[in-house]
PDB file of C-alpha atoms in Angstrom:
ATOM      1  CA  MET A   1     -17.277   3.621  -5.112  1.00 91.00           C
ATOM      2  CA  LYS A   2     -16.040   1.781  -8.162  1.00 97.00           C
ATOM      3  CA  ILE A   3     -12.927  -0.408  -8.186  1.00 98.00           C
ATOM      4  CA  ARG A   4     -11.191  -0.964 -11.488  1.00 98.00           C
ATOM      5  CA  ARG A   5      -7.846  -1.999 -12.919  1.00 98.00           C
ATOM      6  CA  TYR A   6      -5.000   0.482 -12.876  1.00 98.00           C
ATOM      7  CA  ARG A   7      -4.261   2.498 -16.022  1.00 97.00           C
ATOM      8  CA  GLN A   8      -0.968   4.303 -16.566  1.00 94.00           C
ATOM      9  CA  GLU A   9      -2.721   7.669 -16.688  1.00 96.00           C
ATOM     10  CA  ASP A  10      -3.635   7.056 -13.002  1.00 97.00           C
ATOM     11  CA  CYS A  11      -0.017   7.186 -11.870  1.00 96.00           C
ATOM     12  CA  GLY A  12       0.300  10.932 -11.263  1.00 94.00           C
ATOM     13  CA  GLU A  13      -2.818  11.023  -9.096  1.00 96.00           C
ATOM     14  CA  ILE A  14      -1.680   7.888  -7.256  1.00 96.00           C
ATOM     15  CA  LEU A  15       1.694   9.463  -6.459  1.00 96.00           C
ATOM     16  CA  GLU A  16      -0.039  12.526  -5.007  1.00 96.00           C
ATOM     17  CA  LEU A  17      -2.367  10.307  -2.949  1.00 97.00           C
ATOM     18  CA  PHE A  18       0.644   8.291  -1.714  1.00 96.00           C
ATOM     19  CA  TYR A  19       2.547  11.389  -0.585  1.00 96.00           C
ATOM     20  CA  ASN A  20      -0.440  13.030   1.142  1.00 96.00           C
ATOM     21  CA  THR A  21      -1.511   9.811   2.854  1.00 96.00           C
ATOM     22  CA  VAL A  22       1.949   9.015   4.207  1.00 97.00           C
ATOM     23  CA  HIS A  23       2.408  12.575   5.485  1.00 97.00           C
ATOM     24  CA  SER A  24      -0.959  12.717   7.231  1.00 97.00           C
ATOM     25  CA  VAL A  25      -2.119   9.211   8.207  1.00 96.00           C
ATOM     26  CA  ASN A  26       1.308   7.870   9.203  1.00 96.00           C
ATOM     27  CA  ARG A  27       2.291  11.015  11.105  1.00 96.00           C
ATOM     28  CA  LYS A  28       1.177   9.488  14.415  1.00 95.00           C
ATOM     29  CA  ASP A  29       3.705   6.644  14.137  1.00 97.00           C
ATOM     30  CA  TYR A  30       6.690   8.182  12.327  1.00 97.00           C
ATOM     31  CA  SER A  31       8.764  11.352  12.655  1.00 96.00           C
ATOM     32  CA  GLU A  32       8.849  14.093  10.018  1.00 96.00           C
ATOM     33  CA  ILE A  33      12.323  12.951   8.956  1.00 96.00           C
ATOM     34  CA  GLN A  34      11.033   9.395   8.512  1.00 97.00           C
ATOM     35  CA  LEU A  35       7.992  10.569   6.545  1.00 96.00           C
ATOM     36  CA  ASP A  36      10.221  12.599   4.225  1.00 94.00           C
ATOM     37  CA  ALA A  37      12.484   9.590   3.650  1.00 95.00           C
ATOM     38  CA  TRP A  38       9.442   7.397   2.913  1.00 95.00           C
ATOM     39  CA  ALA A  39       7.667   9.875   0.635  1.00 94.00           C
ATOM     40  CA  ASP A  40       9.649  12.913  -0.425  1.00 90.00           C
ATOM     41  CA  GLY A  41       7.210  14.188  -3.060  1.00 84.00           C
ATOM     42  CA  ARG A  42       9.739  13.650  -5.833  1.00 83.00           C
ATOM     43  CA  THR A  43       8.719  10.107  -6.788  1.00 79.00           C
ATOM     44  CA  ASP A  44       8.702   9.766 -10.546  1.00 81.00           C
ATOM     45  CA  VAL A  45       5.888   8.279 -12.617  1.00 84.00           C
ATOM     46  CA  LYS A  46       8.600   6.474 -14.599  1.00 86.00           C
ATOM     47  CA  ALA A  47       9.731   4.760 -11.396  1.00 87.00           C
ATOM     48  CA  TRP A  48       6.291   3.516 -10.275  1.00 93.00           C
ATOM     49  CA  ASN A  49       4.348   2.957 -13.481  1.00 94.00           C
ATOM     50  CA  PRO A  50       6.197  -0.195 -14.689  1.00 95.00           C
ATOM     51  CA  GLY A  51       5.685  -1.968 -11.355  1.00 94.00           C
ATOM     52  CA  LEU A  52       2.027  -0.996 -11.143  1.00 96.00           C
ATOM     53  CA  LEU A  53       1.484  -2.277 -14.690  1.00 96.00           C
ATOM     54  CA  LYS A  54       3.377  -5.513 -14.040  1.00 96.00           C
ATOM     55  CA  ASN A  55       1.568  -6.281 -10.782  1.00 97.00           C
ATOM     56  CA  ILE A  56      -2.137  -6.862 -10.287  1.00 97.00           C
ATOM     57  CA  THR A  57      -3.180  -3.311  -9.443  1.00 98.00           C
ATOM     58  CA  TYR A  58      -6.582  -1.881  -8.569  1.00 98.00           C
ATOM     59  CA  VAL A  59      -7.745   1.666  -7.945  1.00 98.00           C
ATOM     60  CA  ALA A  60     -10.871   2.811  -6.126  1.00 98.00           C
ATOM     61  CA  VAL A  61     -12.627   5.761  -7.736  1.00 98.00           C
ATOM     62  CA  GLU A  62     -15.410   7.947  -6.420  1.00 96.00           C
ATOM     63  CA  ASN A  63     -16.770  11.045  -8.169  1.00 94.00           C
ATOM     64  CA  GLY A  64     -13.933  10.889 -10.686  1.00 94.00           C
ATOM     65  CA  ARG A  65     -11.244  10.944  -7.975  1.00 97.00           C
ATOM     66  CA  ILE A  66      -8.946   8.073  -6.985  1.00 98.00           C
ATOM     67  CA  THR A  67      -9.604   7.288  -3.341  1.00 98.00           C
ATOM     68  CA  GLY A  68      -7.282   4.307  -2.957  1.00 98.00           C
ATOM     69  CA  PHE A  69      -5.027   1.847  -4.713  1.00 98.00           C
ATOM     70  CA  GLY A  70      -3.205  -1.401  -4.107  1.00 98.00           C
ATOM     71  CA  ASP A  71      -0.988  -3.825  -5.960  1.00 98.00           C
ATOM     72  CA  ILE A  72       0.236  -7.371  -5.547  1.00 98.00           C
ATOM     73  CA  SER A  73       2.765  -9.435  -7.484  1.00 97.00           C
ATOM     74  CA  THR A  74       1.773 -12.738  -9.048  1.00 94.00           C
ATOM     75  CA  ASP A  75       3.803 -14.598  -6.413  1.00 94.00           C
ATOM     76  CA  GLY A  76       1.819 -13.024  -3.549  1.00 96.00           C
ATOM     77  CA  TYR A  77       3.800  -9.964  -2.413  1.00 98.00           C
ATOM     78  CA  LEU A  78       1.302  -7.236  -1.509  1.00 98.00           C
ATOM     79  CA  ASP A  79       3.468  -4.236  -2.300  1.00 96.00           C
ATOM     80  CA  ARG A  80       1.331  -1.118  -1.827  1.00 97.00           C
ATOM     81  CA  LEU A  81      -2.057  -0.387  -0.293  1.00 98.00           C
ATOM     82  CA  TYR A  82      -2.981   3.254   0.308  1.00 98.00           C
ATOM     83  CA  VAL A  83      -6.235   5.120   0.855  1.00 98.00           C
ATOM     84  CA  HIS A  84      -6.680   8.863   0.430  1.00 97.00           C
ATOM     85  CA  LYS A  85      -6.194  10.737   3.706  1.00 95.00           C
ATOM     86  CA  ASP A  86      -9.777  12.065   3.556  1.00 94.00           C
ATOM     87  CA  CYS A  87     -11.323   8.649   2.867  1.00 95.00           C
ATOM     88  CA  GLN A  88      -9.960   6.551   5.738  1.00 95.00           C
ATOM     89  CA  ARG A  89     -12.134   3.945   7.502  1.00 93.00           C
ATOM     90  CA  GLN A  90     -14.711   3.680   4.712  1.00 95.00           C
ATOM     91  CA  GLY A  91     -13.903   0.105   3.643  1.00 96.00           C
ATOM     92  CA  ILE A  92     -11.801   1.124   0.637  1.00 98.00           C
ATOM     93  CA  ALA A  93      -8.627  -0.684   1.706  1.00 98.00           C
ATOM     94  CA  SER A  94     -10.632  -3.792   2.599  1.00 98.00           C
ATOM     95  CA  ALA A  95     -12.411  -3.823  -0.764  1.00 98.00           C
ATOM     96  CA  ILE A  96      -9.153  -3.433  -2.700  1.00 98.00           C
ATOM     97  CA  CYS A  97      -7.378  -5.993  -0.534  1.00 97.00           C
ATOM     98  CA  ASP A  98     -10.235  -8.496  -1.015  1.00 97.00           C
ATOM     99  CA  LEU A  99      -9.788  -8.293  -4.789  1.00 97.00           C
ATOM    100  CA  LEU A 100      -6.003  -8.519  -4.640  1.00 97.00           C
ATOM    101  CA  GLU A 101      -6.060 -11.525  -2.304  1.00 96.00           C
ATOM    102  CA  LYS A 102      -8.638 -13.346  -4.456  1.00 94.00           C
ATOM    103  CA  GLU A 103      -6.887 -12.739  -7.733  1.00 92.00           C
ATOM    104  CA  VAL A 104      -3.380 -13.852  -6.845  1.00 91.00           C
ATOM    105  CA  ILE A 105      -2.561 -17.551  -7.050  1.00 88.00           C
ATOM    106  CA  ALA A 106      -0.106 -18.146  -4.228  1.00 89.00           C
ATOM    107  CA  GLU A 107      -0.133 -20.258  -1.076  1.00 91.00           C
ATOM    108  CA  LYS A 108       0.518 -17.226   1.093  1.00 95.00           C
ATOM    109  CA  ILE A 109       0.468 -13.465   0.820  1.00 97.00           C
ATOM    110  CA  VAL A 110       3.327 -11.431   2.275  1.00 98.00           C
ATOM    111  CA  THR A 111       3.453  -7.712   2.957  1.00 98.00           C
ATOM    112  CA  HIS A 112       5.708  -5.254   4.740  1.00 98.00           C
ATOM    113  CA  ALA A 113       3.244  -3.318   6.880  1.00 98.00           C
ATOM    114  CA  SER A 114       3.919   0.019   8.503  1.00 98.00           C
ATOM    115  CA  VAL A 115       3.341   0.505  12.216  1.00 98.00           C
ATOM    116  CA  THR A 116       0.143   2.319  11.209  1.00 97.00           C
ATOM    117  CA  ALA A 117      -1.101  -0.475   8.923  1.00 97.00           C
ATOM    118  CA  ARG A 118      -0.272  -3.419  11.197  1.00 98.00           C
ATOM    119  CA  PRO A 119      -3.696  -3.512  12.962  1.00 98.00           C
ATOM    120  CA  PHE A 120      -5.504  -3.456   9.593  1.00 98.00           C
ATOM    121  CA  PHE A 121      -3.584  -6.487   8.384  1.00 98.00           C
ATOM    122  CA  GLU A 122      -3.910  -8.316  11.716  1.00 98.00           C
ATOM    123  CA  ASN A 123      -7.690  -7.885  11.505  1.00 97.00           C
ATOM    124  CA  ARG A 124      -7.531  -9.539   8.058  1.00 96.00           C
ATOM    125  CA  GLY A 125      -5.756 -12.617   9.417  1.00 96.00           C
ATOM    126  CA  TYR A 126      -2.153 -11.672   8.692  1.00 98.00           C
ATOM    127  CA  ARG A 127       0.416 -12.543  11.336  1.00 98.00           C
ATOM    128  CA  VAL A 128       3.666 -10.809  12.135  1.00 98.00           C
ATOM    129  CA  ILE A 129       6.685 -12.838  11.048  1.00 98.00           C
ATOM    130  CA  ARG A 130       9.184 -10.278  12.285  1.00 97.00           C
ATOM    131  CA  SER A 131       9.717  -6.624  13.036  1.00 98.00           C
ATOM    132  CA  GLN A 132      12.387  -4.884  10.990  1.00 97.00           C
ATOM    133  CA  GLU A 133      14.085  -1.546  10.464  1.00 96.00           C
ATOM    134  CA  VAL A 134      14.296  -0.607   6.784  1.00 94.00           C
ATOM    135  CA  GLU A 135      16.571   2.130   5.513  1.00 93.00           C
ATOM    136  CA  ARG A 136      15.272   4.825   3.198  1.00 91.00           C
ATOM    137  CA  LYS A 137      17.687   7.589   2.198  1.00 91.00           C
ATOM    138  CA  GLY A 138      19.799   6.986   5.301  1.00 94.00           C
ATOM    139  CA  VAL A 139      16.801   7.027   7.652  1.00 96.00           C
ATOM    140  CA  PHE A 140      15.476   3.918   9.419  1.00 97.00           C
ATOM    141  CA  LEU A 141      11.759   3.129   9.564  1.00 96.00           C
ATOM    142  CA  LYS A 142      10.173   0.334  11.551  1.00 97.00           C
ATOM    143  CA  ASN A 143       7.776  -2.022   9.777  1.00 98.00           C
ATOM    144  CA  TYR A 144       6.582  -5.607   9.979  1.00 98.00           C
ATOM    145  CA  VAL A 145       6.937  -8.543   7.647  1.00 98.00           C
ATOM    146  CA  MET A 146       3.469 -10.096   7.781  1.00 98.00           C
ATOM    147  CA  GLU A 147       1.912 -13.055   6.025  1.00 97.00           C
ATOM    148  CA  LYS A 148      -1.432 -14.687   5.498  1.00 97.00           C
ATOM    149  CA  SER A 149      -2.031 -18.224   4.275  1.00 93.00           C
ATOM    150  CA  LYS A 150      -4.526 -18.512   1.460  1.00 80.00           C
ATOM    151  CA  LYS A 151      -7.354 -20.974   1.824  1.00 72.00           C
ATOM    152  CA  TYR A 152      -8.499 -22.651  -1.345  1.00 54.00           C
TER     153      TYR A 152
END
């Protein structure tokens, strides 16, 4: 596995990975209606690409295929972290998260973790600040505001 910086030509493959991961990995914690509100398959490259370019964004690649990606803002908001549905539990998310956490200069890192992702972040030293219900297209999804203090 190789981890490298995001390039805008990665966006289409990332959007496909995002949709497939949400609809398979998160299925155990969210209803079909919630999954469709979260990832409807109509996300536009023009909507995601600017944010991925602005943030610190890494992609994991194996055999020419993107197996995961993650991004974090310069002020420490870990926005997205997704691993291909067929590549779960292989250390990809941890490797990407390690790089993101190291690179950002902030006193703490904050993320909004899904029910599915909460244990991953807890194992990395994040703590739940609060549970919340976020609305997507008129549908409510439970997630957690979590944070981790950086040690310098």
